[in-house]
PDB file of C-alpha atoms in Angstrom:
ATOM      1  CA  MET A   1      76.553  96.502 110.447  1.00 50.00           C
ATOM      2  CA  ALA A   2      75.503  94.227 108.275  1.00 49.00           C
ATOM      3  CA  ILE A   3      71.732  95.169 109.448  1.00 51.00           C
ATOM      4  CA  SER A   4      72.116  98.528 108.462  1.00 75.00           C
ATOM      5  CA  ILE A   5      73.895  97.307 105.267  1.00 76.00           C
ATOM      6  CA  TYR A   6      70.886  94.793 104.130  1.00 76.00           C
ATOM      7  CA  GLU A   7      68.658  97.796 104.814  1.00 85.00           C
ATOM      8  CA  LEU A   8      71.140 100.693 102.066  1.00 86.00           C
ATOM      9  CA  ILE A   9      70.865  96.911 100.007  1.00 88.00           C
ATOM     10  CA  GLU A  10      66.906  95.873 100.330  1.00 87.00           C
ATOM     11  CA  ASP A  11      65.765  99.221  99.720  1.00 90.00           C
ATOM     12  CA  SER A  12      67.930  99.224  96.475  1.00 92.00           C
ATOM     13  CA  PRO A  13      65.986 100.729  93.272  1.00 93.00           C
ATOM     14  CA  PRO A  14      64.996  98.501  90.703  1.00 95.00           C
ATOM     15  CA  GLY A  15      68.677  97.424  88.440  1.00 93.00           C
ATOM     16  CA  GLU A  16      70.165  99.782  90.427  1.00 94.00           C
ATOM     17  CA  VAL A  17      71.883  97.524  93.295  1.00 93.00           C
ATOM     18  CA  ASN A  18      75.372  97.378  91.695  1.00 91.00           C
ATOM     19  CA  ASP A  19      74.757 101.865  92.736  1.00 91.00           C
ATOM     20  CA  VAL A  20      73.994 101.358  95.654  1.00 90.00           C
ATOM     21  CA  PHE A  21      76.785  98.213  96.156  1.00 89.00           C
ATOM     22  CA  ASN A  22      79.828 100.226  95.430  1.00 88.00           C
ATOM     23  CA  ASP A  23      77.819 103.611  96.934  1.00 87.00           C
ATOM     24  CA  ILE A  24      78.756 101.677  99.976  1.00 85.00           C
ATOM     25  CA  ARG A  25      81.725 100.397  99.334  1.00 84.00           C
ATOM     26  CA  THR A  26      83.076 103.794  98.971  1.00 84.00           C
ATOM     27  CA  LEU A  27      81.886 104.639 102.494  1.00 82.00           C
ATOM     28  CA  VAL A  28      83.298 102.325 103.928  1.00 78.00           C
ATOM     29  CA  SER A  29      86.682 102.635 102.771  1.00 76.00           C
ATOM     30  CA  ASP A  30      86.694  98.696 101.499  1.00 67.00           C
ATOM     31  CA  ASP A  31      87.233  97.278 105.003  1.00 72.00           C
ATOM     32  CA  LYS A  32      87.473  93.806 105.281  1.00 74.00           C
ATOM     33  CA  SER A  33      84.790  92.727 107.614  1.00 78.00           C
ATOM     34  CA  PHE A  34      82.530  94.752 104.424  1.00 78.00           C
ATOM     35  CA  PHE A  35      83.063  92.097 102.635  1.00 78.00           C
ATOM     36  CA  GLU A  36      82.298  89.619 104.900  1.00 79.00           C
ATOM     37  CA  GLU A  37      78.897  91.156 105.765  1.00 82.00           C
ATOM     38  CA  ILE A  38      78.006  91.709 102.467  1.00 86.00           C
ATOM     39  CA  VAL A  39      77.375  88.606 101.438  1.00 88.00           C
ATOM     40  CA  PRO A  40      75.147  87.139 103.800  1.00 90.00           C
ATOM     41  CA  CYS A  41      72.563  90.611 102.588  1.00 90.00           C
ATOM     42  CA  LEU A  42      73.491  89.762  98.309  1.00 93.00           C
ATOM     43  CA  GLU A  43      71.857  86.701  99.235  1.00 95.00           C
ATOM     44  CA  ARG A  44      69.007  87.464 100.584  1.00 94.00           C
ATOM     45  CA  TYR A  45      68.752  90.048  98.538  1.00 95.00           C
ATOM     46  CA  ASN A  46      68.782  87.705  95.542  1.00 97.00           C
ATOM     47  CA  LYS A  47      66.695  85.664  96.538  1.00 98.00           C
ATOM     48  CA  ASP A  48      64.033  88.175  97.705  1.00 97.00           C
ATOM     49  CA  GLN A  49      64.174  89.952  94.426  1.00 97.00           C
ATOM     50  CA  LEU A  50      64.450  86.336  92.562  1.00 98.00           C
ATOM     51  CA  THR A  51      67.490  87.399  90.220  1.00 97.00           C
ATOM     52  CA  ASN A  52      67.516  85.694  87.192  1.00 96.00           C
ATOM     53  CA  ILE A  53      70.738  83.028  86.059  1.00 95.00           C
ATOM     54  CA  LYS A  54      71.610  81.877  82.934  1.00 94.00           C
ATOM     55  CA  ILE A  55      72.920  77.776  84.173  1.00 94.00           C
ATOM     56  CA  PRO A  56      75.943  77.315  81.899  1.00 91.00           C
ATOM     57  CA  GLY A  57      73.819  74.373  79.011  1.00 85.00           C
ATOM     58  CA  SER A  58      70.648  75.432  79.246  1.00 85.00           C
ATOM     59  CA  GLU A  59      68.591  77.487  76.596  1.00 84.00           C
ATOM     60  CA  ILE A  60      66.534  78.482  79.310  1.00 83.00           C
ATOM     61  CA  GLU A  61      67.219  81.246  82.639  1.00 90.00           C
ATOM     62  CA  THR A  62      65.787  80.496  85.888  1.00 95.00           C
ATOM     63  CA  VAL A  63      65.340  82.308  89.106  1.00 98.00           C
ATOM     64  CA  ILE A  64      67.396  82.419  92.728  1.00 98.00           C
ATOM     65  CA  SER A  65      64.614  82.187  94.859  1.00 98.00           C
ATOM     66  CA  GLN A  66      63.697  80.178  98.888  1.00 98.00           C
ATOM     67  CA  TYR A  67      61.860  77.786  97.319  1.00 98.00           C
ATOM     68  CA  ASN A  68      64.798  76.144  94.863  1.00 98.00           C
ATOM     69  CA  CYS A  69      68.129  76.210  97.676  1.00 97.00           C
ATOM     70  CA  GLU A  70      68.850  73.258  99.243  1.00 94.00           C
ATOM     71  CA  ASN A  71      71.993  73.272 101.608  1.00 92.00           C
ATOM     72  CA  GLY A  72      73.319  76.255 100.208  1.00 92.00           C
ATOM     73  CA  ARG A  73      72.791  74.607  96.481  1.00 98.00           C
ATOM     74  CA  PHE A  74      70.013  76.410  93.676  1.00 98.00           C
ATOM     75  CA  PHE A  75      68.105  73.995  91.356  1.00 97.00           C
ATOM     76  CA  ASP A  76      66.020  74.120  88.360  1.00 97.00           C
ATOM     77  CA  PRO A  77      64.064  71.294  88.211  1.00 96.00           C
ATOM     78  CA  ILE A  78      62.657  72.327  84.746  1.00 95.00           C
ATOM     79  CA  SER A  79      66.734  71.338  83.443  1.00 94.00           C
ATOM     80  CA  LYS A  80      66.642  69.193  86.049  1.00 95.00           C
ATOM     81  CA  LYS A  81      70.064  70.819  86.925  1.00 96.00           C
ATOM     82  CA  SER A  82      71.065  72.544  90.107  1.00 96.00           C
ATOM     83  CA  PHE A  83      73.778  74.955  90.641  1.00 97.00           C
ATOM     84  CA  GLN A  84      76.183  77.157  93.009  1.00 98.00           C
ATOM     85  CA  PHE A  85      75.165  80.900  92.522  1.00 98.00           C
ATOM     86  CA  ASP A  86      78.527  83.416  93.530  1.00 96.00           C
ATOM     87  CA  HIS A  87      75.997  86.427  95.466  1.00 95.00           C
ATOM     88  CA  LEU A  88      78.782  88.803  94.643  1.00 91.00           C
ATOM     89  CA  ASN A  89      79.801  88.138  90.933  1.00 92.00           C
ATOM     90  CA  LEU A  90      76.137  86.746  90.340  1.00 94.00           C
ATOM     91  CA  GLN A  91      78.019  84.302  88.884  1.00 96.00           C
ATOM     92  CA  VAL A  92      77.421  79.973  88.275  1.00 97.00           C
ATOM     93  CA  SER A  93      79.241  77.647  88.913  1.00 97.00           C
ATOM     94  CA  ASP A  94      79.161  73.293  90.169  1.00 97.00           C
ATOM     95  CA  VAL A  95      76.218  73.064  87.401  1.00 96.00           C
ATOM     96  CA  GLN A  96      75.535  69.400  88.671  1.00 96.00           C
ATOM     97  CA  PRO A  97      72.750  67.104  87.107  1.00 96.00           C
ATOM     98  CA  TYR A  98      69.316  66.529  89.809  1.00 96.00           C
ATOM     99  CA  GLU A  99      66.690  64.328  90.446  1.00 94.00           C
ATOM    100  CA  ILE A 100      63.726  64.922  91.317  1.00 94.00           C
ATOM    101  CA  ASP A 101      60.972  63.483  92.318  1.00 93.00           C
ATOM    102  CA  GLU A 102      58.567  61.971  89.012  1.00 95.00           C
ATOM    103  CA  LYS A 103      55.176  62.969  90.255  1.00 96.00           C
ATOM    104  CA  ALA A 104      56.514  66.528  91.096  1.00 97.00           C
ATOM    105  CA  SER A 105      57.660  66.452  87.099  1.00 97.00           C
ATOM    106  CA  GLU A 106      54.769  65.822  85.837  1.00 97.00           C
ATOM    107  CA  ARG A 107      52.837  68.449  88.162  1.00 98.00           C
ATOM    108  CA  ILE A 108      55.645  70.867  86.928  1.00 98.00           C
ATOM    109  CA  ASN A 109      55.166  69.823  83.618  1.00 97.00           C
ATOM    110  CA  GLY A 110      51.543  70.267  83.074  1.00 98.00           C
ATOM    111  CA  LEU A 111      52.022  74.111  85.111  1.00 98.00           C
ATOM    112  CA  LEU A 112      54.470  74.869  82.825  1.00 98.00           C
ATOM    113  CA  ARG A 113      52.343  75.235  79.585  1.00 97.00           C
ATOM    114  CA  PRO A 114      50.262  76.907  80.988  1.00 98.00           C
ATOM    115  CA  LEU A 115      52.088  79.049  82.967  1.00 98.00           C
ATOM    116  CA  LEU A 116      54.319  79.953  80.023  1.00 97.00           C
ATOM    117  CA  THR A 117      51.646  80.518  76.917  1.00 97.00           C
ATOM    118  CA  TYR A 118      49.286  83.106  79.801  1.00 98.00           C
ATOM    119  CA  LEU A 119      53.103  84.660  80.488  1.00 97.00           C
ATOM    120  CA  SER A 120      53.827  85.353  76.554  1.00 95.00           C
ATOM    121  CA  GLU A 121      50.402  87.369  76.118  1.00 94.00           C
ATOM    122  CA  HIS A 122      50.846  89.314  79.066  1.00 93.00           C
ATOM    123  CA  PHE A 123      54.398  89.898  80.157  1.00 91.00           C
ATOM    124  CA  PRO A 124      57.149  91.496  78.384  1.00 79.00           C
ATOM    125  CA  SER A 125      59.988  89.846  76.650  1.00 78.00           C
ATOM    126  CA  SER A 126      62.606  90.258  80.248  1.00 87.00           C
ATOM    127  CA  VAL A 127      59.651  88.145  82.114  1.00 95.00           C
ATOM    128  CA  ASN A 128      61.731  85.108  83.687  1.00 96.00           C
ATOM    129  CA  TYR A 129      59.378  82.975  86.134  1.00 98.00           C
ATOM    130  CA  GLY A 130      60.270  79.487  88.608  1.00 98.00           C
ATOM    131  CA  ILE A 131      57.693  75.846  89.369  1.00 98.00           C
ATOM    132  CA  PHE A 132      59.234  74.291  92.183  1.00 98.00           C
ATOM    133  CA  PRO A 133      58.353  72.111  94.808  1.00 98.00           C
ATOM    134  CA  GLY A 134      58.009  72.161  98.419  1.00 96.00           C
ATOM    135  CA  LYS A 135      57.325  69.918 101.743  1.00 94.00           C
ATOM    136  CA  ASN A 136      53.957  67.821 101.548  1.00 94.00           C
ATOM    137  CA  GLY A 137      52.979  68.553  98.139  1.00 95.00           C
ATOM    138  CA  ALA A 138      53.477  72.190  97.788  1.00 98.00           C
ATOM    139  CA  TYR A 139      54.498  73.959  94.987  1.00 98.00           C
ATOM    140  CA  TYR A 140      55.110  77.612  94.622  1.00 99.00           C
ATOM    141  CA  ILE A 141      55.714  79.650  91.312  1.00 99.00           C
ATOM    142  CA  VAL A 142      57.522  83.116  91.034  1.00 99.00           C
ATOM    143  CA  ILE A 143      56.777  85.685  88.272  1.00 98.00           C
ATOM    144  CA  VAL A 144      59.685  88.609  87.766  1.00 98.00           C
ATOM    145  CA  GLY A 145      59.802  91.020  84.632  1.00 96.00           C
ATOM    146  CA  ASN A 146      62.262  93.591  85.542  1.00 95.00           C
ATOM    147  CA  LYS A 147      61.903  96.286  83.052  1.00 94.00           C
ATOM    148  CA  TYR A 148      65.347  99.027  83.263  1.00 94.00           C
ATOM    149  CA  ASN A 149      65.020 102.283  81.139  1.00 93.00           C
ATOM    150  CA  PRO A 150      67.936 104.500  83.073  1.00 92.00           C
ATOM    151  CA  VAL A 151      68.234 105.704  79.526  1.00 93.00           C
ATOM    152  CA  ASN A 152      65.261 107.901  80.649  1.00 94.00           C
ATOM    153  CA  PHE A 153      65.483 108.222  84.274  1.00 93.00           C
ATOM    154  CA  TRP A 154      63.232 104.673  84.982  1.00 95.00           C
ATOM    155  CA  ASN A 155      63.806 101.518  86.665  1.00 96.00           C
ATOM    156  CA  GLY A 156      60.329  98.732  87.484  1.00 96.00           C
ATOM    157  CA  ARG A 157      60.086  95.379  88.469  1.00 97.00           C
ATOM    158  CA  TRP A 158      57.071  92.956  88.981  1.00 97.00           C
ATOM    159  CA  ARG A 159      57.444  90.257  91.819  1.00 98.00           C
ATOM    160  CA  SER A 160      54.084  87.568  92.200  1.00 98.00           C
ATOM    161  CA  PHE A 161      54.401  84.715  94.453  1.00 99.00           C
ATOM    162  CA  TYR A 162      52.022  81.631  94.809  1.00 99.00           C
ATOM    163  CA  GLN A 163      51.740  78.802  97.175  1.00 99.00           C
ATOM    164  CA  PHE A 164      49.296  75.807  96.949  1.00 98.00           C
ATOM    165  CA  SER A 165      48.849  72.197  97.626  1.00 97.00           C
ATOM    166  CA  GLU A 166      48.631  69.719  95.222  1.00 95.00           C
ATOM    167  CA  SER A 167      45.557  68.596  96.283  1.00 94.00           C
ATOM    168  CA  SER A 168      43.551  71.471  97.515  1.00 96.00           C
ATOM    169  CA  PRO A 169      42.627  74.663  94.211  1.00 98.00           C
ATOM    170  CA  ALA A 170      43.120  77.201  97.305  1.00 98.00           C
ATOM    171  CA  ILE A 171      45.758  79.432  96.177  1.00 99.00           C
ATOM    172  CA  THR A 172      47.621  81.940  98.430  1.00 99.00           C
ATOM    173  CA  ALA A 173      49.894  84.771  96.589  1.00 99.00           C
ATOM    174  CA  THR A 174      51.848  88.219  97.274  1.00 99.00           C
ATOM    175  CA  LEU A 175      52.508  90.719  94.654  1.00 98.00           C
ATOM    176  CA  LEU A 176      54.627  93.562  94.484  1.00 98.00           C
ATOM    177  CA  ILE A 177      55.947  96.509  92.889  1.00 96.00           C
ATOM    178  CA  ASP A 178      58.705  98.753  92.602  1.00 97.00           C
ATOM    179  CA  VAL A 179      59.353 101.132  89.952  1.00 94.00           C
ATOM    180  CA  HIS A 180      61.783 104.582  90.097  1.00 95.00           C
ATOM    181  CA  TYR A 181      61.249 107.346  88.661  1.00 93.00           C
ATOM    182  CA  TYR A 182      64.382 109.759  89.420  1.00 90.00           C
ATOM    183  CA  GLU A 183      65.365 112.603  86.576  1.00 87.00           C
ATOM    184  CA  ASP A 184      64.478 116.356  87.982  1.00 81.00           C
ATOM    185  CA  GLY A 185      63.613 114.183  91.017  1.00 82.00           C
ATOM    186  CA  ASN A 186      63.210 111.170  92.763  1.00 88.00           C
ATOM    187  CA  VAL A 187      59.857 109.567  92.749  1.00 88.00           C
ATOM    188  CA  ARG A 188      59.373 105.929  93.919  1.00 92.00           C
ATOM    189  CA  LEU A 189      55.923 103.476  93.673  1.00 90.00           C
ATOM    190  CA  THR A 190      56.455 100.768  95.651  1.00 94.00           C
ATOM    191  CA  THR A 191      53.252  98.086  96.537  1.00 95.00           C
ATOM    192  CA  LYS A 192      52.921  95.265  98.540  1.00 96.00           C
ATOM    193  CA  HIS A 193      49.344  92.725  97.848  1.00 96.00           C
ATOM    194  CA  HIS A 194      48.463  89.596  99.873  1.00 98.00           C
ATOM    195  CA  SER A 195      45.489  87.090  99.199  1.00 98.00           C
ATOM    196  CA  SER A 196      43.820  84.108  99.392  1.00 98.00           C
ATOM    197  CA  PHE A 197      42.306  82.325  96.494  1.00 98.00           C
ATOM    198  CA  GLU A 198      40.419  79.532  94.985  1.00 98.00           C
ATOM    199  CA  ALA A 199      41.032  77.686  91.880  1.00 98.00           C
ATOM    200  CA  LYS A 200      37.875  75.708  89.794  1.00 98.00           C
ATOM    201  CA  SER A 201      39.405  72.910  90.567  1.00 98.00           C
ATOM    202  CA  THR A 202      43.211  71.443  91.231  1.00 97.00           C
ATOM    203  CA  ASP A 203      44.041  70.995  87.650  1.00 98.00           C
ATOM    204  CA  SER A 204      47.020  72.882  86.055  1.00 98.00           C
ATOM    205  CA  SER A 205      45.540  75.095  83.878  1.00 98.00           C
ATOM    206  CA  ASP A 206      42.528  76.029  86.614  1.00 98.00           C
ATOM    207  CA  ILE A 207      45.563  77.068  88.899  1.00 98.00           C
ATOM    208  CA  ILE A 208      47.013  79.522  86.066  1.00 99.00           C
ATOM    209  CA  ALA A 209      43.762  80.998  85.293  1.00 98.00           C
ATOM    210  CA  ALA A 210      43.504  81.385  88.575  1.00 99.00           C
ATOM    211  CA  ILE A 211      46.532  83.303  89.100  1.00 99.00           C
ATOM    212  CA  ALA A 212      46.239  85.554  85.918  1.00 98.00           C
ATOM    213  CA  GLU A 213      42.951  86.223  86.741  1.00 98.00           C
ATOM    214  CA  GLU A 214      44.064  87.651  90.269  1.00 98.00           C
ATOM    215  CA  GLU A 215      46.439  89.079  88.521  1.00 98.00           C
ATOM    216  CA  LYS A 216      44.299  90.890  86.280  1.00 97.00           C
ATOM    217  CA  LYS A 217      41.773  91.568  89.201  1.00 96.00           C
ATOM    218  CA  TYR A 218      45.060  93.000  90.777  1.00 96.00           C
ATOM    219  CA  GLN A 219      45.845  95.392  87.735  1.00 94.00           C
ATOM    220  CA  GLU A 220      42.766  97.020  87.612  1.00 94.00           C
ATOM    221  CA  GLU A 221      42.587  98.129  91.301  1.00 93.00           C
ATOM    222  CA  LEU A 222      46.320 100.009  90.733  1.00 90.00           C
ATOM    223  CA  ASN A 223      44.681 101.332  87.803  1.00 89.00           C
ATOM    224  CA  THR A 224      41.639 102.372  89.291  1.00 88.00           C
ATOM    225  CA  THR A 225      44.005 103.938  92.352  1.00 86.00           C
ATOM    226  CA  PHE A 226      46.764 106.031  89.768  1.00 79.00           C
ATOM    227  CA  HIS A 227      43.127 107.786  88.322  1.00 78.00           C
ATOM    228  CA  GLY A 228      42.158 108.598  92.072  1.00 75.00           C
ATOM    229  CA  LEU A 229      45.571 110.237  91.751  1.00 74.00           C
ATOM    230  CA  ASN A 230      45.959 111.989  89.712  1.00 69.00           C
ATOM    231  CA  ASP A 231      42.730 114.168  89.890  1.00 69.00           C
ATOM    232  CA  ASN A 232      42.857 114.260  93.701  1.00 71.00           C
ATOM    233  CA  ASP A 233      45.464 113.736  95.964  1.00 65.00           C
ATOM    234  CA  PHE A 234      48.648 114.399  92.828  1.00 65.00           C
ATOM    235  CA  LYS A 235      46.669 117.536  91.570  1.00 65.00           C
ATOM    236  CA  SER A 236      46.761 119.597  94.952  1.00 65.00           C
ATOM    237  CA  LEU A 237      50.415 118.985  94.994  1.00 61.00           C
ATOM    238  CA  ARG A 238      50.880 120.808  91.787  1.00 60.00           C
ATOM    239  CA  ARG A 239      51.573 124.542  92.307  1.00 61.00           C
ATOM    240  CA  GLN A 240      48.929 126.257  90.337  1.00 61.00           C
ATOM    241  CA  LEU A 241      50.829 129.062  88.057  1.00 58.00           C
ATOM    242  CA  PRO A 242      49.424 133.331  88.157  1.00 62.00           C
ATOM    243  CA  MET A 243      46.630 134.927  86.788  1.00 62.00           C
ATOM    244  CA  THR A 244      48.446 135.579  83.132  1.00 65.00           C
ATOM    245  CA  LYS A 245      48.760 130.845  83.251  1.00 64.00           C
ATOM    246  CA  GLN A 246      52.562 131.492  82.137  1.00 67.00           C
ATOM    247  CA  LYS A 247      55.997 130.561  84.534  1.00 67.00           C
ATOM    248  CA  ILE A 248      57.679 133.885  85.673  1.00 64.00           C
ATOM    249  CA  ASN A 249      61.158 134.537  83.634  1.00 67.00           C
ATOM    250  CA  TRP A 250      63.375 135.591  87.168  1.00 63.00           C
ATOM    251  CA  GLU A 251      66.046 135.996  84.420  1.00 63.00           C
ATOM    252  CA  ASN A 252      64.479 138.686  83.249  1.00 66.00           C
ATOM    253  CA  ILE A 253      61.865 140.550  85.894  1.00 56.00           C
ATOM    254  CA  SER A 254      63.958 143.389  86.096  1.00 55.00           C
ATOM    255  CA  SER A 255      63.184 144.867  83.128  1.00 58.00           C
ATOM    256  CA  LEU A 256      58.630 144.162  84.384  1.00 57.00           C
ATOM    257  CA  LYS A 257      57.263 146.328  86.220  1.00 54.00           C
ATOM    258  CA  ILE A 258      56.864 144.138  89.358  1.00 48.00           C
ATOM    259  CA  GLY A 259      60.934 143.770  89.495  1.00 47.00           C
ATOM    260  CA  LYS A 260      60.962 147.545  89.185  1.00 52.00           C
ATOM    261  CA  ASP A 261      59.061 147.879  91.895  1.00 54.00           C
ATOM    262  CA  MET A 262      60.496 145.523  94.623  1.00 50.00           C
ATOM    263  CA  ALA A 263      63.766 147.512  93.314  1.00 53.00           C
ATOM    264  CA  GLY A 264      62.365 150.550  94.726  1.00 56.00           C
ATOM    265  CA  ARG A 265      60.900 149.169  97.928  1.00 51.00           C
ATOM    266  CA  ASN A 266      64.786 148.100  98.695  1.00 49.00           C
ATOM    267  CA  GLN A 267      65.856 151.402  98.155  1.00 47.00           C
ATOM    268  CA  THR A 268      63.752 152.302 101.201  1.00 43.00           C
ATOM    269  CA  TYR A 269      64.876 150.303 103.763  1.00 42.00           C
TER     270      TYR A 269
END
């Protein structure tokens, strides 16, 4: 049951996981085992989706991810705090000081300045990020931008994951986009892009510049693809209008000649 539940949770559109959760809860009638199985599913979901959280006593937000989790606790190297996180109720608790290696702290601060400049220029105010140290000199940068507009029946999320080493300009990346439009229909766009590229140097500003260039390149590729879809694939799916170039008013069709002809034919059978 846990596998099928996670598949449903994982496939939740951006900003709609609570709706999916409540629907599943209704279907299983609040079965006790459901709550035992749903928490690991939500933990995985929150890590994968880079769920935004605010740490009490800190002015900045951080994200939940696999890269800032140690022994069941999460940490934020920028505010230097660690905490417990309730994945069911999305609540932070047991906030404690977090010690980080001085060299790693300097590197993170060096990456932070150009990263914030890039995000402020290219993302909406709802963007969040994380810079986390890993093992053997590895570093991870994650970016998540959420745009929720349920009044106009659409929600969207951008996620990007980057990994690089302290001693190398090589960077590996995964970029994901998920957009859901559901007015008078149900249309969803999901994309996944994996790539490897190199910065000019291992300098923090060059690392962020390379990331910015990769995201720009991917966005341009998406724009080209969208134009192709609109000009070709989507056009072939559209229903062509009749020769009059007008839609048929089916409610008044009985008053038209075609309606009378159809009625006359029905009477002959």
